[in-house]
Amino acid sequence: MNICVYGAASNQIAPIFLEQTEQLGEALAGRGHTLVFGAGGNGVMGAVARGAAKAGGEIVGIVPNFFPDGVLSPACTDIRRTETMRERKQMMEDVSDAFIMAPGGVGTLDEFFEILTLRQLDRHQKPIAIFNVDGVFDGLLQALSRLHEEKFIGNTGITAFSAFSDVEELLTYLEENA
Ligand code: AMP
């Protein structure tokens, strides 16, 4: 499968996030999957790609033209370019069979919510997982659960994703639901 990982561009994060997302990349490629990601060489993006490279995986980086080559991960085995950030999100969606939100900031959350909204609207049926390293998404998961209880989010929206702290369980979920 082609598995898209969304994750932080920032390098200022604690080592646990880099270590665990590197393990995610390694396990993903070790199970024979191709990594699709935002091509960045820093932060969580860089860590996932380093992990996938360790396991000898295919690594597809999708990046808008305005990003300088210097920020790209040297681990990419294939770089695809788009004009805009929106086209990039579209290409990531089109080429991927499953999606993972790893720890990240605004860009990562934007990507997650877009892919979740599209699933809710039946624009695709691909599985979505959250990699909840060190409980970093606990607050977000609580907020989503409350919004579901209050019926702002319907059953389709809340059941369209699952959160995991274990890499192998996460990958099994995607494989079984793709
Ligand atoms: P953030 O979570 O705000 O760090 O944004 C990271 C997410 O947004 C990644 O999944 C990328 O697809 C995209 N993105 C934002 N900034 C960058 C960057 N400097 N290099 C590559 N991708 C980026």
Coordinates of C-alpha atoms in Angstrom, one line a residue, residues 3 8 30 34 38 46 53 88 105 117 129 171:
I3 CA 0.7 5.1 3.1
A8 CA 5.6 18.1 12.0
G30 CA 9.5 -3.2 6.8
T34 CA 5.6 2.9 0.3
G38 CA 5.5 16.1 2.5
G46 CA 12.4 13.8 8.3
A53 CA 15.0 4.4 4.3
R88 CA 0.0 18.9 -3.0
G105 CA 1.2 21.4 14.3
T117 CA -13.9 15.7 6.1
A129 CA -5.1 6.5 11.8
L171 CA -0.3 -0.5 10.7

